[in-house]
Coordinates of C-alpha atoms (C1' of nucleotides) in Angstrom, one line a residue:
Chain J
M1005 CA 78.6 58.6 -2.9
E1006 CA 81.8 58.6 -1.0
Q1007 CA 80.6 61.3 1.3
S1008 CA 77.7 59.4 2.7
A1009 CA 79.6 56.2 2.7
T1010 CA 82.4 57.8 4.7
V1011 CA 80.3 59.5 7.3
S1012 CA 78.1 56.5 7.7
N1013 CA 80.9 54.8 9.6
F1014 CA 80.4 57.1 12.6
P1015 CA 78.7 55.8 15.7
Q1016 CA 75.1 56.5 15.3
R1017 CA 73.8 56.5 18.8
K1018 CA 76.3 59.0 20.0
L1019 CA 75.6 61.3 17.2
A1020 CA 72.0 61.1 17.8
K1021 CA 72.5 62.2 21.3
Q1022 CA 74.8 64.9 20.1
L1023 CA 72.2 66.4 17.9
E1024 CA 69.5 66.3 20.5
F1025 CA 71.6 68.7 22.3
T1026 CA 72.1 70.6 19.1
T1027 CA 68.4 70.9 18.7
M1028 CA 68.0 72.3 22.1
C1029 CA 70.6 75.0 21.5
R1030 CA 70.1 75.2 17.8
A1031 CA 70.6 78.9 17.7
S1032 CA 74.0 78.6 19.1
A1033 CA 74.8 75.1 18.2
N1034 CA 77.6 76.0 15.9
A1035 CA 79.1 78.2 18.5
I1036 CA 78.8 75.6 21.2
L1037 CA 80.0 72.6 19.2
P1038 CA 82.2 74.0 16.5
E1039 CA 84.4 71.0 16.8
H1040 CA 81.7 68.5 15.8
P1041 CA 80.5 69.6 12.3
Q1042 CA 81.2 66.1 11.1
A1043 CA 79.0 64.7 13.8
Q1044 CA 76.2 67.0 12.8
L1045 CA 76.6 66.1 9.2
Q1046 CA 76.5 62.4 10.0
A1047 CA 73.4 62.8 12.1
K1048 CA 71.7 64.7 9.4
L1049 CA 72.6 62.0 7.0
L1050 CA 71.2 59.4 9.3
A1051 CA 68.0 61.4 9.6
L1052 CA 67.6 62.0 6.0
A1053 CA 68.8 58.9 4.5
K1054 CA 66.2 56.5 6.0
P1055 CA 63.7 55.3 3.5
Q1056 CA 60.2 56.2 4.5
S1057 CA 56.9 55.8 3.0
P1058 CA 55.1 58.7 1.3
P1059 CA 52.9 60.9 3.4
P1060 CA 49.1 61.0 3.2
P1061 CA 47.6 62.7 0.1
P1062 CA 48.3 66.4 0.0
Q1063 CA 45.9 69.1 0.8
S1064 CA 44.2 71.2 -1.8
K1065 CA 46.6 74.1 -2.1
P1066 CA 50.3 73.7 -2.6
Q1067 CA 52.5 75.3 -0.1
R1068 CA 55.4 77.3 -1.3
R1069 CA 58.8 77.7 0.1
L1070 CA 58.0 76.3 3.4
R1071 CA 61.5 75.3 4.0
A1072 CA 62.5 78.8 5.0
A1073 CA 60.0 78.7 7.7
H1074 CA 60.2 75.1 8.5
P1075 CA 60.8 75.0 12.2
L1076 CA 61.6 71.3 12.5
P1077 CA 65.2 70.7 13.2
V1078 CA 66.9 68.0 11.4
A1079 CA 68.8 67.4 14.5
T1080 CA 65.9 65.8 16.2
M1081 CA 66.8 62.8 14.1
E1082 CA 63.4 63.0 12.4
S1083 CA 62.9 60.7 9.6
P1084 CA 61.6 62.1 6.3
K1085 CA 58.4 60.5 7.1
S1086 CA 57.9 62.3 10.4
R1087 CA 58.9 65.4 8.8
Q1088 CA 56.6 64.8 6.0
Q1089 CA 53.9 64.5 8.4
N1090 CA 55.0 67.6 10.1
N1091 CA 55.2 69.3 6.8
I1092 CA 51.5 69.6 6.9
E1093 CA 51.1 72.9 8.5
V1094 CA 49.0 73.0 11.5
K1095 CA 47.6 76.3 12.5
D1096 CA 45.2 76.4 15.3
G1097 CA 45.0 72.7 15.1
T1098 CA 43.9 72.6 11.6
P1099 CA 46.0 70.8 9.1
K1100 CA 46.9 73.0 6.2
K1101 CA 48.7 72.3 3.0
Q1102 CA 51.8 70.6 1.9
K1103 CA 54.7 71.3 -0.3
H1104 CA 54.5 70.5 -4.0
C1105 CA 57.5 71.3 -5.9
H1106 CA 57.7 71.9 -9.6
C1107 CA 61.3 71.0 -10.2
R1108 CA 62.3 70.1 -13.7
N1109 CA 66.0 69.9 -13.9
S1110 CA 67.2 69.2 -10.4
R1111 CA 65.6 65.8 -10.1
C1112 CA 64.5 67.1 -6.8
L1113 CA 67.8 66.2 -5.4
K1114 CA 69.1 69.7 -4.7
L1115 CA 68.2 72.3 -2.4
Y1116 CA 66.4 74.1 -5.2
C1117 CA 63.7 71.6 -4.5
E1118 CA 61.8 72.6 -1.4
C1119 CA 60.7 69.1 -0.7
F1120 CA 64.3 67.9 -0.7
A1121 CA 65.4 70.9 1.3
A1122 CA 62.7 70.1 3.8
G1123 CA 64.0 66.6 4.1
I1124 CA 60.9 65.0 2.8
Y1125 CA 60.1 62.9 -0.2
C1126 CA 58.2 64.3 -3.0
D1127 CA 54.7 63.3 -3.1
A1128 CA 52.0 64.4 -5.4
C1129 CA 54.3 67.1 -6.6
N1130 CA 54.4 68.5 -10.1
C1131 CA 58.1 67.7 -10.6
T1132 CA 59.6 66.0 -13.5
N1133 CA 62.2 63.3 -13.4
C1134 CA 61.9 63.2 -9.6
H1135 CA 64.5 61.2 -7.7
N1136 CA 63.4 62.4 -4.4
N1137 CA 61.4 59.2 -3.6
V1138 CA 61.8 55.7 -2.3
E1139 CA 62.6 54.3 -5.7
H1140 CA 65.7 56.5 -6.0
D1141 CA 66.7 56.4 -2.5
A1142 CA 70.3 55.5 -3.2
A1143 CA 70.6 58.6 -5.4
R1144 CA 68.8 60.6 -2.8
Q1145 CA 71.2 59.6 -0.1
E1146 CA 74.0 60.5 -2.3
A1147 CA 72.5 63.8 -2.9
V1148 CA 72.0 64.3 0.8
G1149 CA 75.6 63.6 1.4
A1150 CA 76.8 65.9 -1.3
T1151 CA 74.5 68.6 0.0
L1152 CA 75.7 68.2 3.5
E1153 CA 79.2 68.2 2.5
R1154 CA 78.7 71.6 0.9
N1155 CA 76.8 72.9 3.8
P1156 CA 76.5 70.9 7.0
N1157 CA 73.6 73.1 8.0
A1158 CA 71.8 72.7 4.7
F1159 CA 68.9 70.9 6.3
Q1160 CA 68.8 72.9 9.4
P1161 CA 65.8 75.2 9.8
K1162 CA 66.6 78.5 8.5
I1163 CA 64.7 80.3 11.1
A1164 CA 66.0 80.3 14.6
N1165 CA 64.2 80.9 17.9
S1166 CA 60.9 80.9 16.3
P1167 CA 58.2 80.1 18.8
H1168 CA 55.6 79.9 16.1
K1169 CA 54.9 77.5 13.4
S1170 CA 52.4 79.4 11.4
L1171 CA 54.8 80.5 8.7
D1172 CA 53.1 79.4 5.5
G1173 CA 53.4 82.8 4.0
R1174 CA 49.7 83.5 3.7
E1175 CA 48.5 86.9 4.5
E1176 CA 46.4 85.7 7.4
A1177 CA 49.5 84.2 8.9
R1178 CA 51.4 87.4 8.8
E1179 CA 52.2 87.4 12.4
V1180 CA 55.8 88.4 12.6
T1181 CA 57.7 86.1 14.8
A1182 CA 59.7 88.7 16.6
M1183 CA 61.9 86.2 18.3
A1184 CA 62.8 84.5 15.1
I1185 CA 65.6 85.4 12.8
H1186 CA 66.8 83.9 9.6
N1187 CA 70.0 82.1 10.5
K1188 CA 71.7 82.8 7.3
G1189 CA 69.9 85.9 6.4
C1190 CA 68.7 87.0 3.0
N1191 CA 70.7 88.6 0.2
C1192 CA 67.9 90.5 -1.6
K1193 CA 68.7 93.4 -3.8
K1194 CA 65.6 94.5 -5.6
S1195 CA 62.7 93.2 -3.6
G1196 CA 63.2 95.4 -0.7
C1197 CA 62.8 92.3 1.4
L1198 CA 59.1 92.9 1.2
K1199 CA 58.3 90.2 -1.2
K1200 CA 58.3 86.5 -0.9
Y1201 CA 61.4 86.3 -2.9
C1202 CA 63.0 87.3 0.4
E1203 CA 63.3 84.4 2.7
C1204 CA 63.1 86.5 5.7
F1205 CA 59.9 88.1 4.6
Q1206 CA 58.5 84.8 3.5
A1207 CA 59.3 83.3 6.9
N1208 CA 57.6 86.2 8.6
V1209 CA 60.7 87.3 10.3
L1210 CA 62.4 90.7 10.2
C1211 CA 65.6 91.0 8.5
S1212 CA 68.5 90.8 10.8
E1213 CA 72.2 91.5 10.9
N1214 CA 72.6 88.2 9.3
C1215 CA 71.2 89.6 6.1
K1216 CA 73.2 91.2 3.4
C1217 CA 70.2 92.7 1.6
M1218 CA 70.1 96.0 -0.1
D1219 CA 67.4 98.6 0.4
C1220 CA 65.8 96.6 3.0
K1221 CA 62.4 97.5 4.2
N1222 CA 61.8 94.5 6.3
F1223 CA 62.3 96.1 9.6
E1224 CA 59.9 97.1 12.2
E1225 CA 59.7 100.8 11.7
N1226 CA 59.3 100.7 7.9
E1227 CA 56.0 102.2 6.8
E1228 CA 55.8 100.1 3.7
R1229 CA 56.2 97.1 5.7
K1230 CA 53.6 98.3 8.2
A1231 CA 51.2 98.9 5.3
L1232 CA 51.5 95.2 4.4
F1233 CA 50.2 94.4 7.8
H1234 CA 46.6 95.1 8.5
G1235 CA 47.1 95.7 12.1
D1236 CA 49.9 96.2 14.5
H1237 CA 48.3 94.1 17.1
A1238 CA 50.0 91.1 16.0
N1239 CA 53.4 92.8 16.1
F1240 CA 52.6 94.2 19.5
M1241 CA 51.7 90.8 20.8
S1242 CA 54.8 89.4 19.2
Y1243 CA 57.0 91.8 21.1
I1244 CA 55.2 91.0 24.3
Q1245 CA 56.0 87.5 23.7
Q1246 CA 59.5 88.3 22.8
A1247 CA 60.0 90.2 26.0
A1248 CA 58.4 87.5 28.0
N1249 CA 60.5 84.8 26.4
A1250 CA 63.6 86.8 26.9
A1251 CA 62.8 87.4 30.5
I1252 CA 61.9 83.8 31.2
N1253 CA 64.9 82.4 29.3
G1254 CA 67.2 84.9 30.9
A1255 CA 65.9 84.2 34.3
I1256 CA 66.2 80.5 33.9
G1257 CA 69.5 81.0 32.3
T1258 CA 69.1 79.5 29.0
S1259 CA 72.5 79.9 27.6
H1260 CA 71.7 79.6 24.0
L1261 CA 69.5 82.6 24.3
G1262 CA 72.0 84.4 26.2
T1263 CA 73.3 85.7 23.0
L1264 CA 70.2 87.2 21.6
P1265 CA 71.1 88.5 18.2
A1266 CA 70.3 92.1 17.9
S1267 CA 69.3 92.6 14.4
K1268 CA 70.3 95.8 12.8
K1269 CA 66.7 96.5 12.4
R1270 CA 65.4 95.1 15.5
K1271 CA 67.9 96.8 17.6
N1272 CA 66.0 99.9 16.8
Q1273 CA 62.8 98.6 17.9
K1274 CA 61.4 100.1 21.0
L1275 CA 60.9 97.4 23.4
F1276 CA 58.3 98.0 26.0
F1277 CA 60.0 98.6 29.2
S1278 CA 63.5 98.7 28.3
G1279 CA 65.3 101.2 30.4
T1280 CA 68.5 101.1 28.4
A1281 CA 67.3 103.2 25.6
S1282 CA 70.0 105.7 25.5
D1283 CA 70.0 108.8 23.5
Q1284 CA 72.4 107.2 21.3
S1285 CA 70.2 104.4 20.4
I1286 CA 67.3 106.8 19.9
H1287 CA 69.5 108.6 17.6
R1288 CA 70.3 105.4 15.9
I1289 CA 66.6 104.9 15.2
T1290 CA 66.3 108.1 13.4
Q1291 CA 69.6 107.6 11.7
F1292 CA 68.7 104.2 10.5
Q1293 CA 65.4 105.4 9.1
Q1294 CA 67.2 108.1 7.3
E1295 CA 69.8 105.8 6.0
N1296 CA 67.4 103.2 5.0
H1297 CA 68.4 103.4 1.4
L1298 CA 72.0 103.2 2.2
R1299 CA 72.3 100.8 5.1
A1300 CA 75.1 101.4 7.4
P1301 CA 77.0 98.3 8.4
A1302 CA 75.9 96.7 11.6
T1303 CA 77.7 98.3 14.4
S1304 CA 77.6 97.8 18.1
S1305 CA 75.9 101.0 18.9
S1306 CA 74.1 101.1 22.1
L1307 CA 71.2 99.0 21.5
L1308 CA 67.9 98.4 23.0
S1309 CA 68.2 95.2 24.8
A1310 CA 65.5 92.9 26.0
P1311 CA 63.3 94.6 28.5
G1312 CA 64.8 95.4 31.8
S1313 CA 67.9 93.7 31.0
C1314 CA 71.5 94.6 30.9
T1315 CA 73.2 94.3 27.6
I1316 CA 76.8 93.7 27.0
S1317 CA 78.2 93.9 23.6
A1318 CA 80.1 90.8 22.7
S1319 CA 83.1 92.9 21.9
S1320 CA 83.5 96.6 22.4
M1321 CA 82.8 97.7 18.9
G1322 CA 83.4 94.9 16.6
S1323 CA 80.4 92.7 17.2
S1324 CA 76.8 93.7 17.1
K1325 CA 75.7 90.7 19.0
L1326 CA 74.2 91.4 22.3
I1327 CA 74.3 89.3 25.3
Y1328 CA 71.0 89.3 27.0
R1329 CA 71.1 89.3 30.7
S1330 CA 68.1 88.8 32.7
P1331 CA 67.3 91.1 35.6
L1332 CA 67.7 88.0 37.7
T1333 CA 71.1 87.2 36.4
D1334 CA 72.8 88.4 39.5
V1335 CA 69.9 87.5 41.7
L1336 CA 69.3 83.9 41.0
R1337 CA 72.4 81.9 41.3
S1338 CA 72.8 78.2 41.0
Q1339 CA 73.8 78.0 44.6
D1340 CA 70.6 79.7 45.6
V1341 CA 68.7 77.1 43.7
K1342 CA 70.6 74.4 45.4
E1343 CA 70.0 75.9 48.8
L1344 CA 66.3 76.3 48.0
C1345 CA 66.1 72.7 47.0
S1346 CA 67.8 71.5 50.2
L1347 CA 65.6 73.9 52.1
L1348 CA 62.5 72.4 50.7
V1349 CA 63.7 69.0 51.6
I1350 CA 64.2 70.1 55.2
V1351 CA 60.9 71.8 55.3
S1352 CA 59.3 68.6 54.1
A1353 CA 60.9 66.7 56.8
E1354 CA 60.0 69.2 59.4
A1355 CA 56.4 69.1 58.3
T1356 CA 56.5 65.4 58.9
K1357 CA 57.8 65.9 62.3
A1358 CA 55.5 68.7 63.2
L1359 CA 52.5 66.8 62.1
A1360 CA 53.5 63.8 64.0
E1361 CA 54.0 65.7 67.2
K1362 CA 50.9 67.6 66.8
N1363 CA 48.6 64.8 66.3
G1364 CA 50.5 62.3 68.3
K1365 CA 49.3 59.7 65.9
M1366 CA 52.5 58.3 65.0
D1367 CA 53.1 54.9 66.5
K1368 CA 56.4 53.4 66.8
K1369 CA 56.6 52.6 63.2
G1370 CA 55.6 56.0 62.4
D1371 CA 58.4 57.3 64.5
Q1372 CA 60.8 55.2 62.8
L1373 CA 59.5 56.5 59.5
E1374 CA 59.7 60.0 60.7
S1375 CA 63.2 59.6 62.0
S1376 CA 64.2 57.9 58.8
L1377 CA 62.7 60.7 56.8
V1378 CA 64.2 63.4 58.8
S1379 CA 67.5 61.8 59.1
S1380 CA 67.5 61.1 55.5
D1381 CA 66.6 64.6 54.6
Q1382 CA 69.1 66.1 57.0
E1383 CA 71.7 63.7 55.8
K1384 CA 70.9 64.9 52.3
H1385 CA 70.9 68.4 53.3
S1386 CA 74.2 68.2 55.0
K1387 CA 75.5 66.5 52.0
V1388 CA 74.0 69.2 49.9
E1389 CA 75.6 71.9 51.9
D1390 CA 78.9 70.2 51.6
N1391 CA 78.5 69.9 48.0
V1392 CA 77.5 73.5 47.7
Q1393 CA 80.8 74.4 49.2
T1394 CA 82.7 72.2 46.9
S1395 CA 80.6 72.4 43.8
I1396 CA 81.3 74.1 40.6
P1397 CA 82.3 77.7 41.1
D1398 CA 79.3 79.9 41.2
D1399 CA 80.4 82.0 38.3
C1400 CA 80.3 78.9 36.1
L1401 CA 76.7 78.3 36.9
S1402 CA 75.1 81.5 37.8
G1403 CA 73.0 83.7 35.6
D1404 CA 72.5 82.6 32.1
Q1405 CA 74.7 79.6 32.5
V1406 CA 72.7 77.8 35.0
D1407 CA 71.5 75.4 32.4
T1408 CA 74.9 74.0 31.9
A1409 CA 74.5 72.3 35.2
G1410 CA 71.7 70.3 33.7
D1411 CA 73.6 69.4 30.5
S1412 CA 76.0 67.3 32.3
G1413 CA 73.7 64.3 32.0
S1414 CA 73.3 63.6 35.7
D1415 CA 70.5 65.7 36.7
G1416 CA 70.9 66.4 40.3
S1417 CA 72.5 64.7 43.2
D1418 CA 74.4 61.8 42.0
A1419 CA 75.8 59.4 44.4
Q1420 CA 78.9 59.3 42.3
T1421 CA 79.3 62.9 41.5
G1422 CA 78.0 64.0 44.9
R1423 CA 76.3 66.9 43.3
P1424 CA 73.5 68.7 44.9
P1425 CA 70.0 67.9 43.8
S1426 CA 68.2 69.7 41.1
P1427 CA 64.5 70.5 41.6
S1428 CA 63.7 67.5 39.4
T1429 CA 65.8 65.4 41.6
L1430 CA 64.0 66.8 44.5
A1431 CA 60.8 65.4 43.1
L1432 CA 62.5 62.1 42.7
M1433 CA 63.7 62.3 46.3
C1434 CA 60.0 62.5 47.2
D1435 CA 59.5 59.3 45.4
E1436 CA 62.4 57.8 47.2
Q1437 CA 60.6 58.8 50.4
D1438 CA 57.6 57.1 49.2
A1439 CA 59.6 54.0 48.6
M1440 CA 61.1 54.3 52.1
V1441 CA 57.7 54.7 53.6
R1442 CA 56.6 51.5 51.9
A1443 CA 59.7 49.8 52.8
T1444 CA 59.5 50.7 56.5
G1445 CA 55.8 50.5 56.9
S1446 CA 54.2 47.9 54.8
P1447 CA 56.6 45.0 55.3
D1448 CA 56.5 45.4 59.0
A1449 CA 52.8 45.4 58.9
A1450 CA 52.8 42.4 56.8
A1451 CA 55.3 40.7 58.8
S1452 CA 53.3 41.2 62.0
N1453 CA 50.3 40.1 60.0
G1454 CA 48.8 43.4 60.9
S1455 CA 45.2 44.1 60.5
L1456 CA 43.7 46.1 57.6
T1457 CA 42.6 48.7 60.1
N1458 CA 46.2 49.3 61.1
Q1459 CA 47.2 49.6 57.6
S1460 CA 44.5 51.9 56.6
S1461 CA 45.0 54.2 59.6
Q1462 CA 48.6 54.3 58.8
G1463 CA 47.8 55.1 55.2
Q1464 CA 45.7 57.9 56.4
I1465 CA 48.6 59.2 58.4
F1466 CA 50.8 59.0 55.4
T1467 CA 48.2 60.8 53.3
E1468 CA 48.0 63.6 55.8
L1469 CA 51.7 63.6 55.9
Y1470 CA 52.1 63.9 52.2
A1471 CA 49.4 66.6 52.1
E1472 CA 51.2 68.6 54.8
Q1473 CA 54.5 68.1 53.1
E1474 CA 53.2 69.2 49.8
R1475 CA 51.4 72.2 51.3
I1476 CA 54.4 73.5 53.1
V1477 CA 56.9 72.8 50.3
L1478 CA 54.7 74.5 47.8
T1479 CA 54.1 77.4 50.1
K1480 CA 57.8 77.9 50.5
F1481 CA 58.4 77.6 46.9
W1482 CA 55.7 80.1 46.3
N1483 CA 57.3 82.5 48.7
F1484 CA 60.6 82.0 47.0
L1485 CA 59.2 82.7 43.5
N1486 CA 57.3 85.7 44.7
R1487 CA 60.4 87.1 46.2
L1488 CA 62.3 86.4 43.1
I1489 CA 59.8 88.3 41.1
T1490 CA 60.1 91.2 43.4
C1491 CA 63.8 91.3 43.1
G1492 CA 63.6 91.1 39.4
S1493 CA 61.1 93.9 39.3
I1494 CA 63.3 96.0 41.5
K1495 CA 66.3 95.4 39.5
E1496 CA 64.3 96.1 36.4
A1497 CA 63.2 99.4 37.9
M1498 CA 66.8 100.3 38.5
Y1499 CA 67.4 100.1 34.8
S1500 CA 64.2 101.7 33.9
P1501 CA 63.9 105.4 33.3
S1502 CA 60.5 105.3 34.8
P1503 CA 60.8 105.6 38.5
K1504 CA 57.7 103.7 39.2
I1505 CA 57.4 100.1 38.4
K1506 CA 54.6 98.2 39.9
L1507 CA 55.8 95.4 41.9
G1508 CA 53.6 92.5 41.4
I1509 CA 53.3 91.4 45.0
Q1510 CA 50.7 88.9 45.8
Q1511 CA 49.3 87.7 49.0
E1512 CA 50.1 84.2 49.9
P1513 CA 47.1 82.2 49.1
Q1514 CA 47.0 80.2 52.2
N1515 CA 48.2 79.8 55.7
G1516 CA 48.3 83.5 56.3
V1517 CA 52.0 83.8 55.9
T1518 CA 52.8 86.8 53.9
T1519 CA 56.1 88.2 53.2
T1520 CA 56.6 91.9 52.6
K1521 CA 58.4 92.2 49.4
T1522 CA 58.0 95.8 48.5
E1523 CA 60.5 96.6 51.2
T1524 CA 63.2 94.6 49.6
S1525 CA 66.2 96.8 49.6
H1526 CA 68.8 97.0 47.1
K1527 CA 71.2 95.3 49.3
E1528 CA 69.1 92.3 49.3
L1529 CA 69.2 91.9 45.6
N1530 CA 71.1 88.8 45.6
G1531 CA 70.1 85.2 45.7
T1532 CA 71.5 84.5 49.1
S1533 CA 69.4 87.1 50.7
I1534 CA 66.4 85.7 49.0
V1535 CA 67.0 82.2 50.2
K1536 CA 67.8 83.4 53.7
S1537 CA 64.7 85.4 53.9
V1538 CA 62.7 82.4 52.8
D1539 CA 64.6 80.5 55.4
Q1540 CA 63.5 83.0 58.0
V1541 CA 60.0 82.5 57.0
V1542 CA 60.4 78.8 57.3
D1543 CA 61.9 79.3 60.8
K1544 CA 58.9 81.4 61.8
M1545 CA 56.6 78.7 60.6
S1546 CA 58.3 75.9 62.3
Chain F
dG1204 C1' 49.3 80.0 -18.5
dA1205 C1' 53.3 82.1 -20.5
dG1206 C1' 56.8 85.0 -19.7
dT1207 C1' 59.6 87.7 -16.4
dT1208 C1' 61.8 88.7 -12.2
dT1209 C1' 64.1 87.4 -8.3
dG1210 C1' 67.3 85.4 -5.1
dA1211 C1' 69.1 81.0 -3.3
dA1212 C1' 71.9 77.3 -4.6
dA1213 C1' 75.3 75.5 -7.2
dC1214 C1' 79.3 76.0 -9.7
dT1215 C1' 83.8 77.9 -11.4
Chain O
dC632 C1' 85.8 84.0 -1.6
dA633 C1' 83.9 86.4 -5.4
dG634 C1' 81.7 86.1 -9.7
dT635 C1' 78.8 83.5 -12.7
dT636 C1' 75.3 80.1 -13.8
dT637 C1' 71.5 77.3 -12.8
dC638 C1' 67.3 76.7 -10.8
dA639 C1' 62.6 77.1 -9.2
dA640 C1' 59.5 80.1 -6.8
dA641 C1' 57.3 84.5 -7.0
dC642 C1' 55.3 87.6 -9.6
dT643 C1' 53.2 90.1 -13.8
dC644 C1' 50.5 90.4 -17.6

DNA sequence: GAGTTTGAAACT
DNA sequence: CAGTTTCAAACTC
């Protein structure tokens, strides 16, 4: 009672915000915000303590132990109701089944009860003396508080990084979520982690270094485990997805995925195009298979990292955590992104100017508009450049930490902070330009009581203007991305044992401007070169 | 469906 | 924190 009463004094709004962030970085939430466990606890209480109405009638078949696989984070401030609704598994858009506990002694107020553990009210369950309902909400809240006091993460999803939701444990859903791991890990002794006693197995995830299980067979290479799966296609696809996710997240710089846990089983998995598979790691594969019945403690042996990536052990020998580094980590820096953004703004302005000069359609107002746009853009650009020079040190933002720039709350160029614009801000700046156009154009026309003809022709000009701006901006951005891909491929090739990696170069779809990317030299493998080369393309065009 | 096994949660 | 107990799901017959 006292727990929930105590924590309920915390400011709710702030905590809600806090946990939204926690949700985003759930996998590393504790690492990021170790100083706010109480806040997490409070937010969970707030999320769980709200009285909600029961869910719709259950489906035909009870769902067991869904909590282990329940992907819904409590931190989203979901109410029991919403979670109850989500509790209905949806696979391929088809609503599935819902939990029905059979608790007898716990009053459904302990984590033994999967309904309670999932943060939902019991409904149509087979439990006895159930207190996990609206009628006993006071007791329920008390139980929630007690549970959270024992374990602030008690209501957190146990499976992290899972891109899938189809974890109801049924055989047809046995698609291993390769990206997912059990946060706490299992502690199985007799089941070999190949039965649903095992939370990892039940959640369709491989056992990881978080587990303390014995005689584990729930790892990729295990034959028994393979036999449980009808086909390897699902696993294959999972790893493709894993690789893709890792690459994407790494390229973007998602920090919470920067520490991709290398499971003691999964570290032995052969990822598709990893070039870091040293002899030692290959040896480890064999060794692990041999030592399957006497598992060696997790060590930081050379591990197979995400494809094409560099891996850095968290500590030299002590930790088995790996830090995933995208091939683009050293290529795409935050400064480059900023430069690209400012470049696109300039390109947009130049498009306006070029179109106006070409067609000669711009009247005086149009010239004013144009000059205002260009000056505005140039002003912004110069401001951006200034800010780039004085902004946060590159090391703080580059690579897998780029996302921290967006976490600051002000997304992009802030008049107060003076920070350079983010891509999203860039889009907003386009809107600002729209507003400027309207402000400079329409009122004048209205003031002069201009004819509709004048307005419509001006609108046509603006339409062309926007089209041209959009075309050029997208073209530049397309070039940039293509070049980025090339650089990533080249870097990946450098880490790959295979000398030949196909560089996915595409022809520019329009305007006939094509950049040769296969000739990108090693020296150019940095973001500045990329931006500069794009800049050169822009110069050529203009 | 009853009984057993199992491992997480709770407790000491 | 480790050992023990309680609990309910998973499993077997």
